[in-house]
JSON list of C-alpha atoms in Angstrom, two decimals:
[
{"chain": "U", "resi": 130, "resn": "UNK", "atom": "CA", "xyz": [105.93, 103.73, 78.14]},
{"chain": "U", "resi": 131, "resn": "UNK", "atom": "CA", "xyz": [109.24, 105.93, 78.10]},
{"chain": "U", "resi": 132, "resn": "UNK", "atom": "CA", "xyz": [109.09, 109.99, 77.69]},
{"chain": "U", "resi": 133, "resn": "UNK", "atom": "CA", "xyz": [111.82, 111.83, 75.96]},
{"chain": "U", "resi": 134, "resn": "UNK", "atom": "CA", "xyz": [111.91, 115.27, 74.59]},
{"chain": "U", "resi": 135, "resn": "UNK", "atom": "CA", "xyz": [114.69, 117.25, 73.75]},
{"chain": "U", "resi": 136, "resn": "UNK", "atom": "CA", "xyz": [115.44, 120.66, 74.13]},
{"chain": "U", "resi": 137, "resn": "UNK", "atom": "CA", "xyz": [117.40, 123.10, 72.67]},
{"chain": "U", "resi": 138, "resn": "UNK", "atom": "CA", "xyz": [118.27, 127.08, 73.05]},
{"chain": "U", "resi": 139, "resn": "UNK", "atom": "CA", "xyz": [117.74, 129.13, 69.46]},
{"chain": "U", "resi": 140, "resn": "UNK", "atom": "CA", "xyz": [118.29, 132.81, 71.16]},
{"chain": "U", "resi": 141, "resn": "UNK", "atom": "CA", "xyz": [117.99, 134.61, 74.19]},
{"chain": "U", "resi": 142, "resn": "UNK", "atom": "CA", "xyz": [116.31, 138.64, 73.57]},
{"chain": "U", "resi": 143, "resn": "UNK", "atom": "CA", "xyz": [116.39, 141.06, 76.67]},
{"chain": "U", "resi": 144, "resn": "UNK", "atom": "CA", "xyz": [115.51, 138.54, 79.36]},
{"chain": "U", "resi": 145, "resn": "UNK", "atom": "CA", "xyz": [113.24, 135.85, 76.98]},
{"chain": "U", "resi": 146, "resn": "UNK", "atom": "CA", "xyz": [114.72, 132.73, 75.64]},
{"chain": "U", "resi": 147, "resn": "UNK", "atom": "CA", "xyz": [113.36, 130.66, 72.55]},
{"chain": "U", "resi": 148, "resn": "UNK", "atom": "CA", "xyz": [113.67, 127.15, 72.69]},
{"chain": "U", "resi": 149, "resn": "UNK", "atom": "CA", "xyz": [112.91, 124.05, 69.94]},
{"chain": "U", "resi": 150, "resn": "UNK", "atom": "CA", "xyz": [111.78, 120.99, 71.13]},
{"chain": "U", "resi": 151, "resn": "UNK", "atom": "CA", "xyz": [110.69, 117.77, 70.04]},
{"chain": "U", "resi": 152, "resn": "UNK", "atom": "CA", "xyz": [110.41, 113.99, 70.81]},
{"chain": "U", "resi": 153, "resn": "UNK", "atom": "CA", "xyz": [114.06, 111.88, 71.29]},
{"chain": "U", "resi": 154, "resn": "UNK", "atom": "CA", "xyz": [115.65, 110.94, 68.02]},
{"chain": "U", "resi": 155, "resn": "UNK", "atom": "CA", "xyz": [113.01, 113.20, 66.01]},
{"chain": "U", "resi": 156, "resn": "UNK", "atom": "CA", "xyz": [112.94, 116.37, 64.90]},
{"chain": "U", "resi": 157, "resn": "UNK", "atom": "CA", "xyz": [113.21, 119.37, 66.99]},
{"chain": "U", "resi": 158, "resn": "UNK", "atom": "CA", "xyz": [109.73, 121.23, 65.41]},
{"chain": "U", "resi": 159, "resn": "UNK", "atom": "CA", "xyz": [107.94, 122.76, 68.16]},
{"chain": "U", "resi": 160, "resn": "UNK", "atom": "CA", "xyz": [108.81, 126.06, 69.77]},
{"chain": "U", "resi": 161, "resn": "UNK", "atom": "CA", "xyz": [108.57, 128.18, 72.92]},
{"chain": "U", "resi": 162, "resn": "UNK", "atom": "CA", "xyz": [109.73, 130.80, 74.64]},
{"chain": "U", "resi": 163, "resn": "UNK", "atom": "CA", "xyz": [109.72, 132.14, 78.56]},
{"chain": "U", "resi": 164, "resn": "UNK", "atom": "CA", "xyz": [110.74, 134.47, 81.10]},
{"chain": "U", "resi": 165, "resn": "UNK", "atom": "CA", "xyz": [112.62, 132.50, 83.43]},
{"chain": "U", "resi": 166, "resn": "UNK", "atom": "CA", "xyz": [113.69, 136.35, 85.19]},
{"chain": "U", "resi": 167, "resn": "UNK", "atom": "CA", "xyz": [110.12, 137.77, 85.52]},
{"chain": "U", "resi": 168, "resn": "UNK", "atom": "CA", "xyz": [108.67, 134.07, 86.38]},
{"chain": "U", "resi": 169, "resn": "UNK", "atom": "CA", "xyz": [111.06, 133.85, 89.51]},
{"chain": "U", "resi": 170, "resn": "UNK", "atom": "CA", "xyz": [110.87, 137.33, 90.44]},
{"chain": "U", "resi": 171, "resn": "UNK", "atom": "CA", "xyz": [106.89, 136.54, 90.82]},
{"chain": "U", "resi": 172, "resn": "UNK", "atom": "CA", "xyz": [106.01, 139.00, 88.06]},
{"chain": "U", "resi": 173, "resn": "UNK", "atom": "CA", "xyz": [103.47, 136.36, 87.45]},
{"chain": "U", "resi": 174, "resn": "UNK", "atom": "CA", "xyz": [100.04, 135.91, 89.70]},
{"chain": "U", "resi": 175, "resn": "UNK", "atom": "CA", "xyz": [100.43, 132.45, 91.71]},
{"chain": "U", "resi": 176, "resn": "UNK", "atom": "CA", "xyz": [96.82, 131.78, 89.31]},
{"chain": "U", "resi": 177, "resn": "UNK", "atom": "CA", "xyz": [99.17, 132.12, 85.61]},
{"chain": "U", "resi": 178, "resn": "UNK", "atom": "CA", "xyz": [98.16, 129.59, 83.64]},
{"chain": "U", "resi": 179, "resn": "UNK", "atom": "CA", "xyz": [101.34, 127.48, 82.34]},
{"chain": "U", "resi": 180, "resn": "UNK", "atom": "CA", "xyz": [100.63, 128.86, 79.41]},
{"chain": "U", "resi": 181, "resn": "UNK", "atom": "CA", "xyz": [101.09, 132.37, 79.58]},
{"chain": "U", "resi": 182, "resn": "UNK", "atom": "CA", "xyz": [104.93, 131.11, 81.24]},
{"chain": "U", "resi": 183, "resn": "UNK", "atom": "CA", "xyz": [105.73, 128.38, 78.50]},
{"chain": "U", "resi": 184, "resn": "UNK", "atom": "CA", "xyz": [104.13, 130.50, 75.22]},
{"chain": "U", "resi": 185, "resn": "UNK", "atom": "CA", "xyz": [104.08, 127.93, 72.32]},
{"chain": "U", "resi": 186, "resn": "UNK", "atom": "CA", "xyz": [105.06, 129.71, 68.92]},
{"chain": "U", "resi": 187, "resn": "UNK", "atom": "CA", "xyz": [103.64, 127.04, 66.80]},
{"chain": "U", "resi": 188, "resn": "UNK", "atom": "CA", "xyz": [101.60, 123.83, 66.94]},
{"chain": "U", "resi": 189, "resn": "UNK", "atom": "CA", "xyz": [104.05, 121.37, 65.89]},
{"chain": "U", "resi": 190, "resn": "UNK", "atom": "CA", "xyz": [104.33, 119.88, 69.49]},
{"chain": "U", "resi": 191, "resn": "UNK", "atom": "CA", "xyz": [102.17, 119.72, 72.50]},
{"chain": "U", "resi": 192, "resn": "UNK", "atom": "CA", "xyz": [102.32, 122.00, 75.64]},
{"chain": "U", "resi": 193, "resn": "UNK", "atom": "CA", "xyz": [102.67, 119.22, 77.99]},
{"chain": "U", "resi": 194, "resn": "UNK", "atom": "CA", "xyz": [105.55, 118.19, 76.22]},
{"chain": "U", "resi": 195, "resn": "UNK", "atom": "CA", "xyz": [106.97, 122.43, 76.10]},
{"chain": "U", "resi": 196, "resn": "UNK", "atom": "CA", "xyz": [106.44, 122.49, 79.96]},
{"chain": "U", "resi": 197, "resn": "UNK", "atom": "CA", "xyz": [108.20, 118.78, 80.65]},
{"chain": "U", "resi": 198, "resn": "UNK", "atom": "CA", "xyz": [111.25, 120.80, 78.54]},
{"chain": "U", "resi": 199, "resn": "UNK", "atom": "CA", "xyz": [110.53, 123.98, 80.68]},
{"chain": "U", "resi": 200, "resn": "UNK", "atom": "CA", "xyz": [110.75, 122.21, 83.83]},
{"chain": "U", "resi": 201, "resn": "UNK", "atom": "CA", "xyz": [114.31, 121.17, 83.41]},
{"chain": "U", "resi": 202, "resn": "UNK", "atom": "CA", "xyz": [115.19, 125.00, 82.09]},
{"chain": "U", "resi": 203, "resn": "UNK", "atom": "CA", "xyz": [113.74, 126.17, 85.06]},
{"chain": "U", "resi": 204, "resn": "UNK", "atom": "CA", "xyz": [115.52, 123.80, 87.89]},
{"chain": "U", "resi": 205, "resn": "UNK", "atom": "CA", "xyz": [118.92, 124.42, 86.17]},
{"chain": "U", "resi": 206, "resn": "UNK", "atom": "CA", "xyz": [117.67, 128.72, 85.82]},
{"chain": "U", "resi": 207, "resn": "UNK", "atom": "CA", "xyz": [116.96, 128.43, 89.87]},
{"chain": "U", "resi": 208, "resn": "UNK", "atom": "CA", "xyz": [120.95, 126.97, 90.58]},
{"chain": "U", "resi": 209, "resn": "UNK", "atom": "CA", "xyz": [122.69, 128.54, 87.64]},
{"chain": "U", "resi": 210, "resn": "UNK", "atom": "CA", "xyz": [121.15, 132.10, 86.87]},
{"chain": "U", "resi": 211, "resn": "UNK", "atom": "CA", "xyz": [121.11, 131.47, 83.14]},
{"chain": "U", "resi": 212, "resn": "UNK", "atom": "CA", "xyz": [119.51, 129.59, 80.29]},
{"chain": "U", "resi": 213, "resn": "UNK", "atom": "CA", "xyz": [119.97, 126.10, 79.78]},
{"chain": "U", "resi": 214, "resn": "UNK", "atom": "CA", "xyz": [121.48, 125.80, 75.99]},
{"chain": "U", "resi": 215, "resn": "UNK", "atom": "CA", "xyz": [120.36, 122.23, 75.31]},
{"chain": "U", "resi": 216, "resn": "UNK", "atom": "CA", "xyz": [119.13, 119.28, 77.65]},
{"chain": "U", "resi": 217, "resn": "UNK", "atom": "CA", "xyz": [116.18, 116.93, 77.26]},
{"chain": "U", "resi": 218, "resn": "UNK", "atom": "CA", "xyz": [113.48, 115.21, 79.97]},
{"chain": "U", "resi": 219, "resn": "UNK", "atom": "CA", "xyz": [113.23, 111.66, 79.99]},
{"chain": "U", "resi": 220, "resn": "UNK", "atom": "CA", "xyz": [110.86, 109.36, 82.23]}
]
């Protein structure tokens, strides 16, 4: 079974983005935001749950599928320094 979620940047405020997300070829419903700069500068205990980093904004997708989106923000954040604008995880 194939995995696909897109991704894309709505705003960046201060140092949090917003992001929509949603399943390939669907609509992108669900919504979260992070801290990529206080996540990396270990602001966060090593205990934060995933959801205190990837904080969904409504309950139109799933976490899992928020953090699978985060995790490819996060490995272009760590190289590039900035926000990813749009992208998508597939498996």
């Amino acid at each position: 079974m194939a995995i696909c979620v897109e991704f894309e940047l709505i705003e960046i405020e201060n140092t949090i983005a917003r992001y929509r997300f949603g399943d390939c070829l669907g609509d992108l419903n669900g919504e979260f935001e992070t801290d990529l700069y206080r996540f990396i500068s270990g602001e966060f205990p090593g205990d934060t749950s995933m959801s205190e980093i990837v904080v969904l904004l409504n309950d139109k997708q799933s976490q899992w599928k928020a953090i699978k989106a985060f995790t490819k923000i996060y490995r272009h954040f760590k190289v590039h320094k900035e926000y990813l604008s749009k992208g998508g995880y597939y498996a």
